[in-house]
Amino acid sequence: MLIQEKFNYILEQIFYNNLKPLRSLDNIKQFNHIVDITNPVEWFPNARKLKRNFIMHVGPTNSGKTYNALQKLENCNKGYYAGPLRLLAREVFDKIRSKGIRCNLLTGEEVIPDIDDFGNISGITSGTVEMVSLNEEYDVIVLDEIQMISDEYRGWAWTNVVLGARAKEIHLCGELSSVPLIKKIVQLTGDNLEINEYNRLGKLEVCDTPIINLTDFRKGDCIVSFSKKKILDIKAFIEQKTNFKCGVIYGALPPETRAQEALKFNSGEYDLLIASDAVGMGLNLKIRRIIFTTMQKFDGKSRIQLSDSSVKQIGGRAGRFGFGKNSSDTSTGYITSIDGDVLEIVRDKIDSPIQYIPQACLWIPDFLWVKYFSMFSKETKLFNIYDRFEMDLKELKYKQKAKALEGGSNDSSLFFISSLDEVKQVSRFFNGNELKNGNFLIFDQFRLIKAPFFFSNNDPTRFKTKNDINYQLSLNADYTTTDFIKTIINREPKSIIDFKLLFNLYRKDSSISSSAASSLNYDSANSQYAESVETLKKLETLHKEIMLFLWMSYRYPKNFIDLESALKVKELVEDRITKELEELRSDKIRRNKFSFA
């Protein structure tokens, strides 16, 4: 182990020395003087001029904690609802407008301004957290799902609002687990804090026995799984073996499709819902009983066990609106599983004590990145800069730990820097063969670094064969992303029709290769079902590409043109996805290999 540590140290020093010539300033003190990450409260001087009032609304799922905050928003002159999902932002947008109150919608991919006859835009906006402007002044901001402040990839957006939003009132809605951390942060900012705790509106019970037979399912049940393939298999299996109709909700589905599936479930058109953890937030659902199939999920790297918080959030969706005629029946939600061992784990997690969030995630503000970039020569590649920044962080953390041991201040321990994995991946893609020889300005690279890209990671070993549908779709995504970036580099105008995105819109393969069917675990007799699953994947990928086009169009409107056509194509793809889900009902799966777990 000691030899391995020495070897790693030598490699780091070689890499460090190779980067030395790229930077004019090489001392960690100079780095910290230019990019001070030890006191993020001071990043937002305009917010520090205000005495802000934080009001926390905390409690379990189905406790009505967001209701009072939204009432404040609806009655203010200038306000913003900041949600974690485009779907949730749209839901609040529709809810506010249904009351006759004017409201804008603002997400990375969608902008709907509410403008009156005199050209005045509404002062109230519903949008995603990342779109909150820190340069505008607000009367009220409602920041939802505040516990996400600790998320290593997106938590920085919540932290930015807490530290930098210029608002008289900031309402924080979410789990009790966030309270101690917010108390400490508000002490640093010098603002006021009020905490309101809410109890669940109805009862929540964990059942004594698991689901044993298909006859045990009841209308209003939601079966939770964490694999898209498994979700589609469960849907097809139940619909073939019973008279139940099933809706599905999972992360890869467009938000519009998820909302449509939820509507059909709530209206009674669907009897059961098969869903992933995407059911945990962003949709109001009339779920009677949550049924877990497993306690494990794949997090992109490995299989992990669900956290206590996730189980509580998903399980708490049961009983949200209630079923039955009796009032006692309408307020109770039930949780169970299809496996006795899983049910015991669920019970333990539901009854577990609160795990408090220790730190908030940070991402360096743009003005500090500009200062940091200025330390490097003009020819330095963006991925080299991020690599060096990561090394500077390691050195700074080492010095902070040493200072803490000497009894120095350790306020910075409340925060951690967001994972650099995604930005490093994107910045390396920018330096790929297709792009590195073009005039790809670092300004554009920095602007695009947080775009909703999705890549193959240039790692074919992730896939079983090059015939794997996931491999092919990932390569296509790389090609599409490259075409989009070339459009920016060349400063040329293009509509959605000019890109090669629409080839698969109306094309449906008449056959599926045996290798693809095998990778989906179906034999030749089940090729129709496998073909439907493959087509669904293609359409979901196409929808992501269209959403990326829309994201680009709001930032490069002279290059990504004809927004109306793009929105029409988006609707066509969503319609096709809905039809594919319907067709799965009539397709046959390989029953002898089916299991719920």
XYZ file of C-alpha atoms in Angstrom:
597
model
C 0.000 0.000 0.000
C 2.856 2.385 0.901
C 4.590 1.663 -2.426
C 1.332 2.366 -4.285
C 0.926 5.698 -2.451
C 4.498 6.712 -3.352
C 3.878 5.762 -6.977
C 0.676 7.835 -7.075
C 2.550 10.773 -5.554
C 5.289 10.567 -8.215
C 2.692 10.477 -10.995
C 0.923 13.527 -9.549
C 4.206 15.456 -9.366
C 5.048 14.610 -12.992
C 1.611 15.816 -14.069
C 1.950 18.927 -11.886
C 5.319 19.827 -13.410
C 3.965 19.371 -16.925
C 1.283 21.927 -16.164
C 3.629 24.422 -14.518
C 4.623 26.199 -17.746
C 0.940 26.677 -18.581
C 0.351 28.991 -15.639
C 2.053 32.226 -14.791
C 1.084 32.075 -11.113
C 2.154 28.930 -9.338
C 1.914 29.656 -5.638
C -1.082 28.387 -3.688
C -1.248 31.714 -1.812
C -1.552 33.563 -5.106
C -4.187 31.052 -6.248
C -6.196 31.589 -3.067
C -5.841 35.377 -3.388
C -7.304 35.326 -6.913
C -9.877 32.547 -6.353
C -10.817 32.611 -2.674
C -12.924 29.508 -2.124
C -12.504 29.494 1.653
C -15.255 32.069 2.261
C -18.029 31.660 -0.336
C -20.320 33.981 1.653
C -18.225 36.886 0.324
C -18.763 35.846 -3.308
C -22.082 37.689 -3.252
C -21.522 41.242 -1.902
C -24.892 42.537 -3.158
C -26.724 39.914 -1.120
C -24.635 40.831 1.934
C -26.034 44.380 1.755
C -29.513 43.005 2.514
C -30.977 41.678 5.741
C -32.865 38.713 4.318
C -35.532 36.613 6.009
C -35.301 32.838 5.591
C -38.436 30.824 6.359
C -37.982 27.051 6.397
C -40.948 24.747 5.747
C -39.744 21.263 6.636
C -41.391 17.905 7.108
C -42.013 14.528 5.499
C -43.573 13.892 2.102
C -47.294 14.704 2.016
C -47.152 17.212 4.887
C -48.306 20.274 2.911
C -45.031 22.085 3.592
C -44.947 23.871 0.223
C -48.523 25.225 0.376
C -47.904 28.280 2.593
C -44.740 29.214 0.722
C -46.573 29.196 -2.613
C -49.333 31.359 -1.116
C -46.710 33.984 -0.289
C -45.379 33.763 -3.836
C -48.802 34.161 -5.419
C -49.439 37.365 -3.473
C -46.139 39.141 -4.105
C -45.187 41.592 -6.854
C -41.873 40.004 -7.799
C -41.178 36.363 -7.034
C -39.653 33.107 -8.220
C -40.487 29.451 -7.574
C -37.257 27.448 -7.914
C -37.822 23.716 -8.389
C -35.430 20.810 -8.967
C -37.157 19.595 -12.142
C -38.571 21.127 -15.305
C -41.631 18.965 -14.675
C -42.174 20.465 -11.215
C -41.629 24.008 -12.496
C -44.292 23.376 -15.142
C -46.694 21.963 -12.560
C -46.382 25.075 -10.342
C -46.634 27.310 -13.433
C -49.937 25.649 -14.436
C -51.257 25.735 -10.861
C -50.613 29.477 -10.432
C -52.100 30.343 -13.826
C -55.188 28.225 -13.095
C -55.969 30.686 -10.271
C -55.965 33.599 -12.700
C -52.538 34.801 -11.565
C -50.064 35.730 -14.261
C -46.845 33.693 -14.252
C -43.818 33.067 -16.487
C -42.085 29.736 -17.066
C -38.279 29.687 -17.172
C -36.132 26.577 -17.585
C -32.967 25.851 -19.498
C -34.944 24.462 -22.438
C -38.231 26.346 -22.243
C -39.149 30.013 -21.848
C -42.796 31.142 -21.732
C -43.148 34.831 -20.789
C -46.537 36.061 -19.570
C -46.923 39.481 -21.217
C -50.032 41.647 -20.868
C -51.650 43.861 -23.520
C -49.348 46.743 -22.576
C -46.156 44.720 -23.007
C -45.506 44.249 -19.271
C -44.058 40.890 -18.247
C -45.373 39.148 -15.125
C -43.347 39.631 -11.949
C -43.896 35.995 -10.874
C -41.868 33.184 -12.443
C -41.810 29.423 -12.003
C -38.589 27.764 -13.100
C -35.682 25.503 -12.318
C -33.167 26.335 -9.583
C -30.280 26.894 -12.002
C -32.188 29.712 -13.745
C -32.628 31.967 -10.677
C -31.050 35.339 -11.410
C -28.730 36.578 -8.664
C -28.687 40.040 -10.250
C -32.406 40.759 -9.818
C -34.209 41.740 -6.631
C -37.230 39.708 -5.500
C -39.896 40.024 -2.850
C -40.229 36.248 -2.442
C -38.256 33.206 -3.589
C -39.526 29.681 -2.919
C -36.630 27.207 -3.041
C -37.991 23.658 -3.148
C -36.325 20.390 -2.072
C -33.681 22.251 -0.036
C -32.033 18.952 1.005
C -30.625 18.780 -2.544
C -28.143 21.465 -1.469
C -25.811 18.550 -0.678
C -26.053 16.890 -4.098
C -22.509 16.603 -5.494
C -23.535 17.533 -9.054
C -26.415 20.012 -8.730
C -26.334 21.150 -5.100
C -24.348 24.281 -6.023
C -27.495 25.820 -7.541
C -29.309 25.630 -4.163
C -26.238 26.984 -2.377
C -26.029 29.926 -4.792
C -29.624 30.904 -4.020
C -29.108 30.588 -0.250
C -25.886 32.615 -0.329
C -26.509 34.999 -3.209
C -30.202 35.586 -3.931
C -31.315 39.187 -3.452
C -34.735 38.653 -1.896
C -36.635 39.985 1.105
C -38.026 36.530 1.876
C -36.558 33.160 0.892
C -38.779 30.184 1.679
C -36.897 26.868 1.907
C -39.072 23.763 1.529
C -37.815 20.242 2.116
C -36.663 17.662 4.608
C -35.815 18.162 8.283
C -32.338 16.825 7.515
C -31.315 20.220 6.126
C -32.139 22.335 9.206
C -28.794 22.253 11.136
C -26.781 23.067 8.012
C -29.041 25.971 7.038
C -28.802 27.338 10.592
C -25.014 27.440 10.311
C -25.048 29.016 6.844
C -27.538 31.711 7.874
C -25.303 32.531 10.848
C -22.486 33.189 8.381
C -24.647 35.390 6.123
C -26.079 37.371 9.064
C -29.695 36.892 7.964
C -32.828 35.985 9.934
C -34.176 32.422 10.134
C -37.615 31.076 11.008
C -38.314 27.335 11.081
C -41.774 25.813 10.560
C -42.111 22.046 11.030
C -44.985 20.123 9.462
C -46.415 16.701 10.230
C -47.690 14.267 7.645
C -51.325 14.986 6.785
C -52.350 11.338 6.938
C -51.138 8.033 8.314
C -48.390 5.963 6.696
C -48.240 2.252 7.459
C -45.731 -0.428 6.504
C -47.653 -3.634 5.789
C -47.005 -6.830 7.758
C -46.758 -9.093 4.709
C -45.351 -8.746 1.194
C -47.204 -9.128 -2.090
C -47.233 -12.834 -2.984
C -49.539 -13.224 -5.987
C -50.694 -11.088 -8.908
C -54.164 -11.231 -7.336
C -52.792 -9.189 -4.403
C -52.413 -6.060 -6.566
C -55.090 -3.396 -6.137
C -56.132 -0.370 -8.150
C -54.048 2.606 -7.039
C -50.880 0.574 -6.398
C -47.485 1.889 -7.502
C -44.790 -0.729 -8.109
C -41.291 0.758 -7.737
C -38.299 -0.568 -9.661
C -34.980 1.052 -10.588
C -34.323 -0.343 -14.045
C -36.070 0.954 -17.139
C -35.987 -2.517 -18.698
C -37.506 -4.027 -15.565
C -40.216 -1.341 -15.437
C -41.264 -2.099 -19.027
C -41.112 -5.862 -18.376
C -43.316 -5.547 -15.281
C -45.836 -3.469 -17.230
C -46.014 -5.999 -20.079
C -46.146 -9.005 -17.719
C -48.962 -7.652 -15.526
C -51.038 -6.548 -18.521
C -50.644 -9.989 -20.148
C -51.518 -11.914 -16.987
C -54.277 -9.671 -15.558
C -56.914 -7.163 -16.632
C -54.990 -4.265 -15.107
C -53.771 -1.412 -17.300
C -50.416 0.039 -16.240
C -48.805 3.441 -16.638
C -45.039 3.911 -16.433
C -42.827 6.715 -15.103
C -39.021 6.658 -15.282
C -36.239 9.203 -15.704
C -35.549 8.723 -19.429
C -39.138 9.572 -20.355
C -39.720 13.203 -21.375
C -41.312 15.219 -18.544
C -44.356 15.816 -20.754
C -44.855 12.059 -21.175
C -44.426 11.475 -17.442
C -47.087 14.116 -16.744
C -49.432 12.453 -19.238
C -48.905 9.018 -17.671
C -49.567 10.520 -14.221
C -52.790 12.141 -15.463
C -54.073 8.833 -16.834
C -53.246 7.112 -13.532
C -54.918 9.819 -11.439
C -58.041 9.789 -13.624
C -58.408 6.014 -13.301
C -57.594 5.215 -16.934
C -54.599 3.268 -15.616
C -55.116 0.908 -12.678
C -51.481 0.543 -11.636
C -48.333 2.625 -11.943
C -44.884 1.116 -12.537
C -42.243 3.711 -11.664
C -38.636 4.417 -10.785
C -37.457 6.804 -8.074
C -38.551 9.555 -10.498
C -41.898 9.163 -8.715
C -40.299 10.610 -5.559
C -40.719 14.250 -6.545
C -42.357 16.452 -9.127
C -45.754 14.771 -9.615
C -48.985 14.730 -7.639
C -50.165 11.120 -7.738
C -53.163 9.345 -6.248
C -51.160 6.404 -4.940
C -52.814 4.083 -2.447
C -49.875 1.754 -1.843
C -46.155 1.854 -2.698
C -44.687 -1.587 -3.515
C -40.875 -1.839 -3.585
C -39.366 -4.598 -5.757
C -35.789 -4.070 -4.559
C -33.647 -1.898 -2.302
C -30.805 -1.522 -4.806
C -30.245 0.771 -7.771
C -27.445 1.546 -10.213
C -26.025 5.042 -9.620
C -24.076 5.218 -12.887
C -20.996 3.565 -11.400
C -22.138 0.640 -9.277
C -25.143 -0.893 -7.564
C -25.915 0.841 -4.283
C -28.549 0.430 -1.600
C -31.233 3.101 -1.410
C -30.637 5.691 1.272
C -33.030 6.046 4.193
C -34.037 9.449 2.841
C -34.894 8.033 -0.609
C -37.032 5.246 0.857
C -38.893 7.748 3.037
C -39.469 10.122 0.129
C -40.688 7.424 -2.265
C -42.698 5.555 0.363
C -44.236 8.807 1.544
C -45.954 9.206 -1.832
C -48.506 6.615 -0.685
C -51.805 8.061 0.464
C -51.125 11.444 -1.114
C -54.734 11.889 -2.221
C -56.372 8.732 -0.886
C -58.818 6.171 -2.165
C -62.116 4.839 -0.950
C -65.298 6.367 0.437
C -64.435 6.379 4.127
C -62.551 9.359 5.505
C -60.387 7.032 7.576
C -59.375 5.237 4.392
C -58.586 8.407 2.461
C -55.771 9.536 4.746
C -53.767 6.323 5.035
C -50.927 5.302 2.742
C -49.421 1.824 2.708
C -45.933 0.540 1.935
C -45.020 -3.048 1.119
C -42.777 -5.141 -1.120
C -42.837 -8.256 -3.305
C -40.170 -9.848 -1.080
C -40.173 -10.449 2.665
C -36.489 -9.582 3.138
C -36.886 -6.350 1.183
C -39.942 -5.474 3.259
C -37.922 -5.728 6.493
C -35.258 -3.411 5.078
C -37.996 -0.960 4.050
C -39.447 -1.060 7.559
C -36.053 -0.323 9.119
C -35.410 2.591 6.769
C -38.854 4.136 7.263
C -38.346 4.011 11.049
C -34.710 5.159 10.947
C -33.639 8.432 12.612
C -32.984 11.514 10.481
C -29.544 11.648 8.851
C -28.589 15.326 8.872
C -26.821 16.876 5.892
C -23.269 17.914 6.863
C -22.218 20.090 3.895
C -23.481 22.240 1.027
C -22.168 21.916 -2.505
C -20.365 24.825 -4.228
C -19.525 25.717 -7.803
C -17.178 28.613 -8.532
C -19.053 31.697 -9.835
C -18.300 32.866 -13.377
C -16.384 35.983 -12.322
C -13.954 33.876 -10.277
C -13.505 31.397 -13.125
C -12.561 34.330 -15.374
C -9.887 35.344 -12.862
C -8.626 31.788 -12.633
C -8.509 31.359 -16.432
C -6.455 34.551 -16.646
C -3.654 32.762 -14.781
C -3.044 30.535 -17.817
C -1.608 31.164 -21.249
C -3.974 31.645 -24.182
C -3.124 28.246 -25.684
C -4.077 26.279 -22.562
C -6.862 23.762 -23.106
C -9.933 23.946 -20.919
C -9.534 20.382 -19.651
C -5.954 21.220 -18.595
C -7.287 24.134 -16.573
C -9.851 21.933 -14.817
C -7.196 19.313 -14.112
C -4.974 21.955 -12.567
C -7.867 23.397 -10.575
C -8.508 19.952 -9.127
C -4.882 19.745 -8.021
C -5.023 23.223 -6.480
C -8.100 22.148 -4.535
C -6.307 19.109 -3.157
C -3.426 21.270 -1.975
C -5.774 23.836 -0.453
C -7.747 21.139 1.403
C -4.503 19.739 2.812
C -3.506 23.181 4.128
C -7.000 23.735 5.592
C -6.852 20.440 7.470
C -3.431 21.320 8.824
C -4.743 24.717 9.961
C -7.761 23.092 11.633
C -5.467 20.773 13.590
C -3.630 23.865 14.850
C -6.935 25.242 16.146
C -7.667 27.638 13.291
C -11.082 28.511 11.854
C -12.785 25.786 9.833
C -15.954 27.472 8.532
C -15.145 26.243 5.032
C -15.924 22.694 6.209
C -19.584 23.584 5.735
C -18.984 23.476 1.977
C -17.445 21.229 -0.655
C -16.724 21.826 -4.335
C -19.053 20.161 -6.839
C -17.778 17.045 -8.594
C -15.605 17.936 -11.577
C -16.311 14.620 -13.334
C -18.916 15.991 -15.726
C -17.118 19.216 -16.687
C -13.869 17.326 -17.240
C -15.682 14.848 -19.471
C -17.295 17.643 -21.485
C -14.078 19.671 -21.767
C -12.232 16.608 -23.104
C -14.984 16.089 -25.637
C -14.430 19.694 -26.737
C -10.837 18.739 -27.501
C -11.780 15.688 -29.590
C -10.621 15.150 -33.159
C -13.775 16.636 -34.652
C -13.512 19.917 -32.745
C -9.948 20.646 -31.666
C -8.880 22.020 -35.059
C -11.737 24.502 -35.268
C -11.936 28.009 -33.869
C -13.724 26.877 -30.712
C -13.454 29.906 -28.444
C -12.858 29.220 -24.750
C -15.737 31.642 -24.033
C -18.086 29.297 -25.901
C -16.580 26.237 -24.235
C -17.123 27.740 -20.805
C -20.675 28.728 -21.743
C -21.465 25.205 -22.942
C -19.812 23.359 -20.080
C -23.131 23.012 -18.203
C -25.250 22.167 -21.263
C -27.403 18.994 -21.012
C -24.933 16.886 -23.027
C -24.950 13.094 -22.988
C -22.005 11.123 -24.311
C -20.662 7.646 -24.975
C -17.710 8.553 -22.692
C -15.509 7.288 -25.559
C -15.439 3.964 -23.729
C -16.811 1.133 -25.905
C -15.949 -1.397 -23.168
C -19.031 -0.190 -21.290
C -21.115 -2.127 -23.817
C -21.201 -5.856 -24.552
C -20.821 -5.465 -28.319
C -20.772 -2.715 -30.913
C -24.209 -4.023 -31.948
C -25.556 -3.081 -28.528
C -28.314 -0.517 -29.058
C -26.939 1.582 -26.175
C -23.545 1.766 -27.897
C -25.095 2.897 -31.176
C -27.327 5.494 -29.515
C -24.400 6.888 -27.526
C -22.322 7.303 -30.690
C -25.244 9.040 -32.385
C -25.490 11.399 -29.413
C -21.784 12.212 -29.818
C -22.304 12.969 -33.517
C -25.302 15.204 -32.787
C -23.465 17.115 -30.072
C -20.506 17.595 -32.429
C -22.795 18.929 -35.168
C -24.356 21.388 -32.730
C -20.964 22.657 -31.580
C -19.721 22.972 -35.183
C -22.717 25.194 -35.857
C -21.551 27.512 -33.063
C -17.929 27.448 -34.246
C -18.928 28.262 -37.844
C -21.514 30.852 -36.734
C -24.011 29.505 -39.242
C -27.829 29.502 -38.908
C -29.517 26.083 -38.810
C -33.008 24.863 -38.038
C -33.895 21.508 -36.485
C -34.609 20.228 -40.000
C -31.005 20.877 -41.084
C -29.644 18.343 -38.586
C -29.844 14.577 -39.088
C -32.107 14.056 -36.103
C -35.378 13.088 -37.718
C -34.294 9.927 -39.519
C -35.800 7.613 -36.879
C -38.969 9.610 -36.214
C -41.256 7.672 -38.559
C -38.923 4.747 -39.267
C -39.595 1.564 -37.368
C -37.340 -1.443 -37.972
C -39.130 -4.501 -39.342
C -36.659 -6.782 -37.554
C -34.183 -6.681 -34.736
C -30.741 -8.280 -34.737
C -30.315 -11.441 -32.675
C -27.480 -9.791 -30.718
C -29.679 -6.852 -29.719
C -32.517 -9.208 -28.749
C -30.064 -11.256 -26.728
C -28.780 -8.154 -24.904
C -32.376 -7.395 -23.938
C -32.801 -11.017 -22.745
C -35.435 -11.968 -25.340
C -35.459 -14.824 -27.839
C -36.597 -14.640 -31.483
C -40.188 -15.295 -30.482
C -40.105 -12.079 -28.484
C -38.466 -9.928 -31.159
C -41.576 -7.746 -31.486
C -41.312 -6.721 -27.840
C -37.550 -6.211 -28.115
C -38.091 -4.092 -31.225
C -40.581 -1.890 -29.367
C -38.103 -1.390 -26.506
C -35.359 -0.498 -29.005
C -37.606 1.996 -30.816
C -38.538 3.556 -27.486
C -34.844 4.076 -26.669
C -34.260 5.723 -30.043
C -37.155 8.109 -29.495
C -36.014 8.997 -25.968
C -32.539 9.775 -27.311
C -34.043 11.852 -30.103
C -36.058 13.818 -27.545
C -32.879 14.588 -25.573
C -31.259 15.840 -28.777
C -34.218 18.122 -29.464
C -34.082 19.467 -25.903
C -30.375 20.176 -26.395
C -31.275 22.089 -29.583
C -33.795 24.141 -27.595
C -31.195 24.816 -24.879
C -28.803 26.029 -27.574
C -31.474 28.154 -29.250
C -31.957 30.313 -26.134
C -28.216 30.944 -25.862
C -27.348 31.130 -29.581
C -30.590 32.364 -31.195
C -28.816 33.447 -34.408
C -27.410 29.947 -34.946
C -30.249 27.690 -33.782
C -33.236 29.129 -35.585
C -36.895 28.327 -36.281
C -37.846 27.554 -32.686
C -41.452 26.894 -33.727
C -40.451 23.922 -35.903
C -38.326 22.472 -33.117
C -41.253 22.653 -30.700
C -43.515 20.909 -33.244
C -40.972 18.115 -33.736
C -40.703 17.794 -29.945
C -44.479 17.253 -29.734
C -44.355 14.663 -32.539
C -41.669 12.683 -30.728
C -43.637 12.801 -27.464
C -46.695 11.471 -29.306
C -44.620 8.629 -30.787
C -43.257 7.731 -27.356
C -46.809 7.535 -25.988
C -47.815 5.241 -28.874
C -44.804 2.982 -28.297
C -45.741 2.614 -24.627
C -49.261 1.664 -25.677
C -47.954 -0.949 -28.120
C -45.922 -2.623 -25.394
C -49.233 -3.778 -23.961
C -49.862 -6.112 -26.914
C -46.284 -7.400 -27.258
C -45.214 -10.661 -25.661
C -42.206 -10.982 -23.353
C -40.210 -14.035 -22.421
C -42.255 -15.101 -19.446
C -40.055 -17.982 -18.292
C -37.260 -15.482 -17.526
C -39.422 -12.871 -15.842
C -39.105 -11.859 -12.196
C -40.127 -8.704 -10.325
C -36.791 -8.330 -8.526
